[in-house]
CSV table of C-alpha atoms in Angstrom, one decimal:
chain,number,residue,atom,x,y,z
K,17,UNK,CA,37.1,14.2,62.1
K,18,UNK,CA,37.0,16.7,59.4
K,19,UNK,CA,36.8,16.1,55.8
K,20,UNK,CA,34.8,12.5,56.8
K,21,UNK,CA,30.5,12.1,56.5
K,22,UNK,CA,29.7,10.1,59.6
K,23,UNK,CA,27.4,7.1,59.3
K,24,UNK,CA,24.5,8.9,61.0
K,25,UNK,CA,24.5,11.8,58.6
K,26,UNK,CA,24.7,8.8,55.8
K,27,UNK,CA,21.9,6.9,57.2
K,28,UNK,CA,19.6,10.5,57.5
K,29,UNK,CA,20.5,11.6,54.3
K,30,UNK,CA,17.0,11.2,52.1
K,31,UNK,CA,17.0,8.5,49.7
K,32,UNK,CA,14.5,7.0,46.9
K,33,UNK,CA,14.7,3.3,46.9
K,34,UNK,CA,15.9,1.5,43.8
K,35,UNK,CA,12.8,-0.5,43.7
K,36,UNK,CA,10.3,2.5,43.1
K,37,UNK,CA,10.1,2.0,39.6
K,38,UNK,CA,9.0,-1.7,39.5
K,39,UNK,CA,6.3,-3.4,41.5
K,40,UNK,CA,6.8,-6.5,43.5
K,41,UNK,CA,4.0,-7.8,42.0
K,42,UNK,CA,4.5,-7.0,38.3
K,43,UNK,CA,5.7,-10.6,37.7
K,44,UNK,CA,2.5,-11.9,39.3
K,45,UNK,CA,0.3,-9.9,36.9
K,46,UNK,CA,2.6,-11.0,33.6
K,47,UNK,CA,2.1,-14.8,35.2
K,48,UNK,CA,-1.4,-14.3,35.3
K,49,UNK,CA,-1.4,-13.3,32.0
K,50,UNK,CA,0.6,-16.1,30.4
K,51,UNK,CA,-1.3,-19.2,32.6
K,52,UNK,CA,-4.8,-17.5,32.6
K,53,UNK,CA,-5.2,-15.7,29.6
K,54,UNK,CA,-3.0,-17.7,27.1
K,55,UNK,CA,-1.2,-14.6,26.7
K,56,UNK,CA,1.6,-14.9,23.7
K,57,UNK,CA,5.3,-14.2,24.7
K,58,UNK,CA,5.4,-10.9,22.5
K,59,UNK,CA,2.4,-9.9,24.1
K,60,UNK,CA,4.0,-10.5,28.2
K,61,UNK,CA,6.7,-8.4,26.5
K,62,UNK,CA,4.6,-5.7,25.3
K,63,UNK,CA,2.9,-5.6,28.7
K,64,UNK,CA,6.1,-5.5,30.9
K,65,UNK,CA,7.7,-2.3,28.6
K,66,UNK,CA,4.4,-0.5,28.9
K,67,UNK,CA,4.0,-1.2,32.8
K,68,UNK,CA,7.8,-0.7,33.0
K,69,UNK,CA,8.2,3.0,31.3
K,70,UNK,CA,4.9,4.2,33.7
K,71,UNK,CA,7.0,3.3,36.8
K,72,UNK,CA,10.1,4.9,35.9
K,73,UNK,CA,7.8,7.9,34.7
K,74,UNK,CA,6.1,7.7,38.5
K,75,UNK,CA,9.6,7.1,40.2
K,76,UNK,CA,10.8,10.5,38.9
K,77,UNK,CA,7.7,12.1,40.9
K,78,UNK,CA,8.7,9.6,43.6
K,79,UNK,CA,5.5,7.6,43.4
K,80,UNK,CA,5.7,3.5,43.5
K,81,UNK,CA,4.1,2.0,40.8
K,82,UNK,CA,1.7,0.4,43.1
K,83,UNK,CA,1.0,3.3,44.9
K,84,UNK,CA,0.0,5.8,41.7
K,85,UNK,CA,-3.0,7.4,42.3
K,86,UNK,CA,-5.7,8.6,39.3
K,87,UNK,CA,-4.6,11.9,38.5
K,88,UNK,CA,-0.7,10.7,38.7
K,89,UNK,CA,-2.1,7.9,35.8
K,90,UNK,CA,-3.7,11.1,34.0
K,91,UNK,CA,-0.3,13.4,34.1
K,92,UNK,CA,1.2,10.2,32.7
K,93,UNK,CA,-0.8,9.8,29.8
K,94,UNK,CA,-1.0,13.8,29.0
K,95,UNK,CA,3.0,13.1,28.4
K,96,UNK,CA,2.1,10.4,26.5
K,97,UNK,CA,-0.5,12.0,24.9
K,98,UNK,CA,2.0,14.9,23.3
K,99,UNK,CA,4.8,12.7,21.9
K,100,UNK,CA,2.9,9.5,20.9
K,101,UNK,CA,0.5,7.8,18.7
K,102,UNK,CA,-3.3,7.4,20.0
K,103,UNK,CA,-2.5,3.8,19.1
K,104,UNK,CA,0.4,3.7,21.5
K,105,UNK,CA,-1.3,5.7,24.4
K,106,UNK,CA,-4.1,3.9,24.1
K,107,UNK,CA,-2.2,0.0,24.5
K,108,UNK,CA,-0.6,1.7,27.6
K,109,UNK,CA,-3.9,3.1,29.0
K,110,UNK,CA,-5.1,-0.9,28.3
K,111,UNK,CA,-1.8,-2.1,30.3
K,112,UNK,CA,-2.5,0.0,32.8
K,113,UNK,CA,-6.1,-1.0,33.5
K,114,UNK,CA,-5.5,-4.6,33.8
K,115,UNK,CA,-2.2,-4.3,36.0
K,116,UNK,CA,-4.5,-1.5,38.7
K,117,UNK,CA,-7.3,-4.4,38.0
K,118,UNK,CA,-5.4,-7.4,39.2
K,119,UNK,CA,-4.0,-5.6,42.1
K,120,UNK,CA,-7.6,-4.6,43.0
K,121,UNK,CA,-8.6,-8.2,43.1
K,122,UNK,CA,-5.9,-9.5,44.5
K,123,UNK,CA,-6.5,-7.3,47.3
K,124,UNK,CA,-3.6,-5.3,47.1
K,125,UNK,CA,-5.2,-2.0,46.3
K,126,UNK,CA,-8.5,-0.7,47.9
K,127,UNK,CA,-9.8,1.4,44.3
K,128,UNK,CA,-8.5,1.0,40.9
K,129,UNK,CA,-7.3,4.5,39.8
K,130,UNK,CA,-7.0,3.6,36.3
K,131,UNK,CA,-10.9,3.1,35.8
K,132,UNK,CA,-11.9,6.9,35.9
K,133,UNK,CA,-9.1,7.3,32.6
K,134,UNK,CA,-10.4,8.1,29.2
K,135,UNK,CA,-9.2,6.4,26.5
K,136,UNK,CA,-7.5,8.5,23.8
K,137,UNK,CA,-9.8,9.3,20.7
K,138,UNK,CA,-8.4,8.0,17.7
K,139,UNK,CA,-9.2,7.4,14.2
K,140,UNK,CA,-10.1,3.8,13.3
K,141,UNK,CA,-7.4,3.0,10.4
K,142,UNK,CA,-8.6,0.5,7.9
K,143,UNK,CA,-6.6,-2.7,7.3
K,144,UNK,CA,-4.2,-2.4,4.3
K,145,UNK,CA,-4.9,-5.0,1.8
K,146,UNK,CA,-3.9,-6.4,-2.1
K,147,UNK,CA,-6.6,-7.1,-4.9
K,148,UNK,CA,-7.4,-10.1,-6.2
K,149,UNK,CA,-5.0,-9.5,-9.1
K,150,UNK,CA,-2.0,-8.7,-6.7
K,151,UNK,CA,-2.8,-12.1,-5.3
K,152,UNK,CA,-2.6,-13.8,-8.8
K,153,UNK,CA,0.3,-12.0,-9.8
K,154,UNK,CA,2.4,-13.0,-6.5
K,155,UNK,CA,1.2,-16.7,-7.0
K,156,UNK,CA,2.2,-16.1,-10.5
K,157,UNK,CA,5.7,-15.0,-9.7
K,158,UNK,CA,6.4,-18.0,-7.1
K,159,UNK,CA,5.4,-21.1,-9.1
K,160,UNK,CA,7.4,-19.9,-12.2
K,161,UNK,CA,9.9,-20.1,-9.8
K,162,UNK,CA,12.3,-23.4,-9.5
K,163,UNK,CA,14.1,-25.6,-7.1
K,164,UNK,CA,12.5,-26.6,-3.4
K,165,UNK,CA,11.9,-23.1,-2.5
K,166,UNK,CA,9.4,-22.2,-5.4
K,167,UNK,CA,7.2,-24.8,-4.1
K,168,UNK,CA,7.3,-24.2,-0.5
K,169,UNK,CA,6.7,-20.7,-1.1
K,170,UNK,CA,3.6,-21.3,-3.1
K,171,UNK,CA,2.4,-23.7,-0.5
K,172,UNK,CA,2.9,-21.1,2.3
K,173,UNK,CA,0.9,-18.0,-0.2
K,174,UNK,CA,-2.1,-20.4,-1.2
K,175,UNK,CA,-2.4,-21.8,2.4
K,176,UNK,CA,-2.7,-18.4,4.1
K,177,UNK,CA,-4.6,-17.2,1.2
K,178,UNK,CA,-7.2,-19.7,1.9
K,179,UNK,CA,-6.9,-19.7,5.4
K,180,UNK,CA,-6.5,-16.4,6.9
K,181,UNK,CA,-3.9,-18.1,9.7
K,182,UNK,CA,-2.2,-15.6,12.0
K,183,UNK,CA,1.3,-15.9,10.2
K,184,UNK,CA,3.1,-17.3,13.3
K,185,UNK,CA,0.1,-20.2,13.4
K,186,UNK,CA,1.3,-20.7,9.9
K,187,UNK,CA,5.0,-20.7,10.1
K,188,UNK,CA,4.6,-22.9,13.1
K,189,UNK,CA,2.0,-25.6,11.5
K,190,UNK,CA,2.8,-29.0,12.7
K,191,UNK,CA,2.7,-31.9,10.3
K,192,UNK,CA,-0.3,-33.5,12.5
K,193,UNK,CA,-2.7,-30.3,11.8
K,194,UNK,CA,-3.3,-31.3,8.9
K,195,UNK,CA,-6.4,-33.2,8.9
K,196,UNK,CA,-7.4,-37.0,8.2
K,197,UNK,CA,-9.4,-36.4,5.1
K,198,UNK,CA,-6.8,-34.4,4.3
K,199,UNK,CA,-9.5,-31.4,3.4
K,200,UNK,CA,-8.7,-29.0,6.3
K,201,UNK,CA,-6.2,-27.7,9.1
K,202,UNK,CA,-6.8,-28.1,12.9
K,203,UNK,CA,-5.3,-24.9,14.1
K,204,UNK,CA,-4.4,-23.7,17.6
K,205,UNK,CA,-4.4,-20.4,18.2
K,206,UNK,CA,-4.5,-18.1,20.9
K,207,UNK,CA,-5.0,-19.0,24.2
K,208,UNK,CA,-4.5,-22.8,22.9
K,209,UNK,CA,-7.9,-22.5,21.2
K,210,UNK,CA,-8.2,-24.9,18.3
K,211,UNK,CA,-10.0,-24.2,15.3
K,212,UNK,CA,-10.8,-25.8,12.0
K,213,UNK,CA,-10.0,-24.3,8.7
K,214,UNK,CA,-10.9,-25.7,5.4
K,215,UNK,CA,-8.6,-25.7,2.9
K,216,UNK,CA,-8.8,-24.4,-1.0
K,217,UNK,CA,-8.5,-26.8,-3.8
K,218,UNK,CA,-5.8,-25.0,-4.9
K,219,UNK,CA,-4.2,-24.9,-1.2
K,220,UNK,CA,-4.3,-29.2,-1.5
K,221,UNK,CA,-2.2,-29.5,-4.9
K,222,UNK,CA,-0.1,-26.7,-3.1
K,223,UNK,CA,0.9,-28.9,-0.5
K,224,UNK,CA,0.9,-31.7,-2.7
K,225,UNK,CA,3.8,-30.4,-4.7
K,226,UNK,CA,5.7,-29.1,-1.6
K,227,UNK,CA,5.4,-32.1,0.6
K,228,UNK,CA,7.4,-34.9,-1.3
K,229,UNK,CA,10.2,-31.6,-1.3
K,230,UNK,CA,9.9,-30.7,2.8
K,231,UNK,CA,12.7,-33.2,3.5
K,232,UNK,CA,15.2,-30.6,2.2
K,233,UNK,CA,14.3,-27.7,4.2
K,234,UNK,CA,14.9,-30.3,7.2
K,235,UNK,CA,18.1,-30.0,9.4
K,236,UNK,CA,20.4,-33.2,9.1
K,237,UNK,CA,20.8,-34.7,12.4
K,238,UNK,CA,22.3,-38.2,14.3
K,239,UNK,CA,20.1,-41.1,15.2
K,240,UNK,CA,16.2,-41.7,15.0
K,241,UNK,CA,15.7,-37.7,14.2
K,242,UNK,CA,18.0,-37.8,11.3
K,243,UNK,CA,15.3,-36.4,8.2
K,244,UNK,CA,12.9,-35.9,10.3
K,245,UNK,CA,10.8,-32.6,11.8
K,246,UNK,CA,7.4,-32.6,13.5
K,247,UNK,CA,6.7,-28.7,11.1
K,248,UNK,CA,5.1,-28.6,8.5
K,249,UNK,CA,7.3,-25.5,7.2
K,250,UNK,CA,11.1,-26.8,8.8
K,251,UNK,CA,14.3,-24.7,8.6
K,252,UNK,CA,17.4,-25.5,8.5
K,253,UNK,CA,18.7,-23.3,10.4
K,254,UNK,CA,15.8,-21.8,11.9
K,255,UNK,CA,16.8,-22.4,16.1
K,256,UNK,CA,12.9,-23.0,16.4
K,257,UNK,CA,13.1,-25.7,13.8
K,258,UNK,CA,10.4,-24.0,11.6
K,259,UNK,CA,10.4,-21.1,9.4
K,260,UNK,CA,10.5,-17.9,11.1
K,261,UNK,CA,8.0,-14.8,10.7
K,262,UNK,CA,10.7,-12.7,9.9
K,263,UNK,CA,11.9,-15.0,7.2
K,264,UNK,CA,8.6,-15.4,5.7
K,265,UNK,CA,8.1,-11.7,5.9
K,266,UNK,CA,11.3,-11.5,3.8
K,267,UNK,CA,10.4,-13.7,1.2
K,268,UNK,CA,6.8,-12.0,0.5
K,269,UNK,CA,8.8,-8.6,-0.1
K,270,UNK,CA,10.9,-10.1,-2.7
K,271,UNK,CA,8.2,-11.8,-4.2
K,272,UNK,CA,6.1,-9.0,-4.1
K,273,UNK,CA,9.5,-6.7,-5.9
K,274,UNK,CA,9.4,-9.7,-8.8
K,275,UNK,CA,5.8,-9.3,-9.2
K,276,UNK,CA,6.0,-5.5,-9.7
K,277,UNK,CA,4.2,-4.6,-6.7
K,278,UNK,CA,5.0,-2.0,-4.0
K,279,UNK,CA,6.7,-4.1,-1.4
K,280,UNK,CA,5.8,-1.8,1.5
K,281,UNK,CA,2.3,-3.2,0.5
K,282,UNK,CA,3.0,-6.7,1.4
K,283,UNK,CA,2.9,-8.1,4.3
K,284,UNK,CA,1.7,-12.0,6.1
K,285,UNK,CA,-0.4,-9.7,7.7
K,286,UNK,CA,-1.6,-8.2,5.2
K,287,UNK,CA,-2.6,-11.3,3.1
K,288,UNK,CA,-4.7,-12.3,6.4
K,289,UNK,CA,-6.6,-9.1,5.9
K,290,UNK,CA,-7.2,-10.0,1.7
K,291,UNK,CA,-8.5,-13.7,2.6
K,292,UNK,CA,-10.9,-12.2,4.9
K,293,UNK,CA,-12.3,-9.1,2.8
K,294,UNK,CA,-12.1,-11.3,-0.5
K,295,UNK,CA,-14.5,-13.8,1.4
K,296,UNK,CA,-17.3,-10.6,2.2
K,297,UNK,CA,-16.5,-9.7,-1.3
K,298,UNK,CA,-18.0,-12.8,-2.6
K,299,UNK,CA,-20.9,-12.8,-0.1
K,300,UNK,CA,-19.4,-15.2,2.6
K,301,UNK,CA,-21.3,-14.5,6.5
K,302,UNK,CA,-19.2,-12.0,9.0
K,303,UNK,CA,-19.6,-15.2,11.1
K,304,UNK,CA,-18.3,-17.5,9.1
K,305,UNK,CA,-15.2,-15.1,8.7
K,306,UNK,CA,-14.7,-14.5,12.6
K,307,UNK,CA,-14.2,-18.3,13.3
K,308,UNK,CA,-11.9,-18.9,10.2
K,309,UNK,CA,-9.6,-16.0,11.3
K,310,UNK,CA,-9.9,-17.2,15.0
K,311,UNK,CA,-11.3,-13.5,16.6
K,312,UNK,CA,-12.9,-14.1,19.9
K,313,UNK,CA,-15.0,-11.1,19.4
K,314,UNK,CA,-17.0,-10.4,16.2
K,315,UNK,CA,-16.4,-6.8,16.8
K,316,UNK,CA,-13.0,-7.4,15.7
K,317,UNK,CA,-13.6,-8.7,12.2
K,318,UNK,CA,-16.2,-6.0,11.9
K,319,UNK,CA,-13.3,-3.7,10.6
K,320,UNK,CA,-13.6,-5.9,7.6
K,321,UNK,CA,-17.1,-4.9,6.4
K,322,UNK,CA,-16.0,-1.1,6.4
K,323,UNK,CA,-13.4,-2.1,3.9
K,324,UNK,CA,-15.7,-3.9,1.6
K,325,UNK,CA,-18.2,-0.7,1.9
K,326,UNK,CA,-15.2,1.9,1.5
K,327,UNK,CA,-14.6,0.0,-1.8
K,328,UNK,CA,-18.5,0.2,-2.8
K,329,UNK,CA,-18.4,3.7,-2.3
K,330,UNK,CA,-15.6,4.4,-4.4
K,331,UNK,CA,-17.1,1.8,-7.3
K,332,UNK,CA,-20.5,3.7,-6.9
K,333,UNK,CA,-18.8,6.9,-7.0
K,334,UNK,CA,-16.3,6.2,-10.4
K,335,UNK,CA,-19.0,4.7,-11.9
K,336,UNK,CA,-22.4,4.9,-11.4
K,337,UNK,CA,-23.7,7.2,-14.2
K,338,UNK,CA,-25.7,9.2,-11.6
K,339,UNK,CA,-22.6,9.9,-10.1
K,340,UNK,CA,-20.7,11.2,-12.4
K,341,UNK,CA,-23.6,13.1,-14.1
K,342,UNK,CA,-24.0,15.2,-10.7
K,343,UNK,CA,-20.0,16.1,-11.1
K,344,UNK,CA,-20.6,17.3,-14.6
K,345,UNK,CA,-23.7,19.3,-14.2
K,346,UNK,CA,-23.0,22.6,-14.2
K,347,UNK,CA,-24.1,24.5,-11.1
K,348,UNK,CA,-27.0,27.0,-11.3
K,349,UNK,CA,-26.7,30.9,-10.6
């Protein structure tokens, strides 16, 4: 019959299947890395975009995601390498070797064609951070301030000032981390790792203030739970039932505006990196540093020490008098 496509021209007609671009065993890997290596949601997420925008990438070349092969990996990044960040290429490159690594020892490749990949060169940025008088002058700006909210606020500054915490460990503190002799925090972080934290004298009246206040951040509810929230930090309307990053985050860049500072300098984050090169400022141990802030790797809090000696340089440099007498010596000839 004319003008009709029989089924057997249908069924010949070449096709790329709809699952090229995924992997049946890309939910397998993200499992893995939840349930073995206490990997955070954000984190899964981060992962599963990555993973996910190298097989739609391969699909187009009609290559499974499984299936990709070294030099498909190294076309992929050279893309990558043109329109991103090193930063970015270099978390993909790090997604990719752990997804081709799993599959290798889960017996479902024979090679792992992400190991011969070079990572992208990049410079090593160091961590933003305030000065001690930024500190002050934030802490300043929050206790002149009144109602509940000036003292939870200067609760949550002096406790991750003195603490270093990862600012969803601190947002999400439960009553019961504090600690019985009420001098210290039991934190768990990553990978369910717990950790003890001392806590500042300053930190303790903090919290002293705040506490007898918490009860009004709590939601009102029916029954037993009515006034009552197993956070440190409750919300009202937080659906967690805590105080949300994003909310803190918020209130450190209105603080930060009130205490004339550049708010694009403020950050949680960026009063993690302050505790930690404030401490190397005033001669506390890289060791002592790593286990406060939680890193599994000393290597990680290494970044710190280049801050404190990016700062020497620049103090010998402004003021040393040898310094400045080579600047104004006038050059022979």
């Amino acid at each position: 019959m004319t003008g009709s496509k029989s089924p057997a021209k249908r069924r010949g007609r070449p096709c790329k299947p709809r699952t090229l671009a995924t992997s049946p065993h890309l939910d397998a890997f993200l499992d893995m890395l939840t349930a073995e290596r206490g990997a955070a949601v954000n984190t899964r997420l981060a992962y599963e975009r990555d993973l996910a925008d190298l097989g739609r990438w391969l699909a187009q070349r009609s290559v499974a995601l499984d299936a990709a092969g070294t030099e498909d990996l190294r076309a992929y990044l050279a893309v990558q390498s043109k329109d991103g960040a090193p930063r970015t290429v270099a978390r993909r490159l790090s997604a990719m070797r752990q997804f081709y690594r799993f599959l290798l020892s889960e017996g479902r490749r024979a090679e792992d064609p992400a190991s011969p990949l070079d990572s992208p060169r990049q410079g090593r940025p160091l961590p933003k951070i305030l000065t001690e008088a930024e500190v002050g002058a934030m802490l300043s700006t929050a206790e002149a301030r009144g109602g509940p909210e000036g003292p939870r606020l200067v609760a949550l500054l002096e406790v991750l000032y003195a603490t270093g915490l990862r600012v969803s460990e601190l947002v999400g503190l439960p009553m019961t981390a504090i600690m019985r002799d009420g001098r210290g925090l039991l934190v768990r972080g990553k990978g369910g790792k717990e950790r003890m934290v001392p806590l500042s004298d300053p930190a303790l009246a903090a919290l002293a203030t705040y506490i007898p206040l918490r009860a009004h951040f709590i939601p009102p509810t029916g029954g037993e739970a009515a006034g009552h929230s197993p956070f440190l930090f409750p919300s009202r309307i937080s659906a967690e039932g805590h105080l949300t990053r994003q909310r803190f985050a918020q209130l450190l860049k209105q603080l930060a505006i009130d205490a004339g500072i550049d708010p694009e300098k403020v950050s949680p984050h960026v009063l993690r990196h302050a505790f930690a090169t404030h401490l190397l400022d005033h001669g506390a141990d890289l060791r002592s540093v790593q286990k406060m802030l939680g890193h599994a790797d000393i290597a990680t809090t290494q970044i710190y020490t280049h801050v404190v000696t990016e700062r020497l340089k620049k103090v010998m440099h402004d003021h040393h008098p040898l310094a400045r007498r080579r600047v104004e010596e006038p050059s022979e000839g």
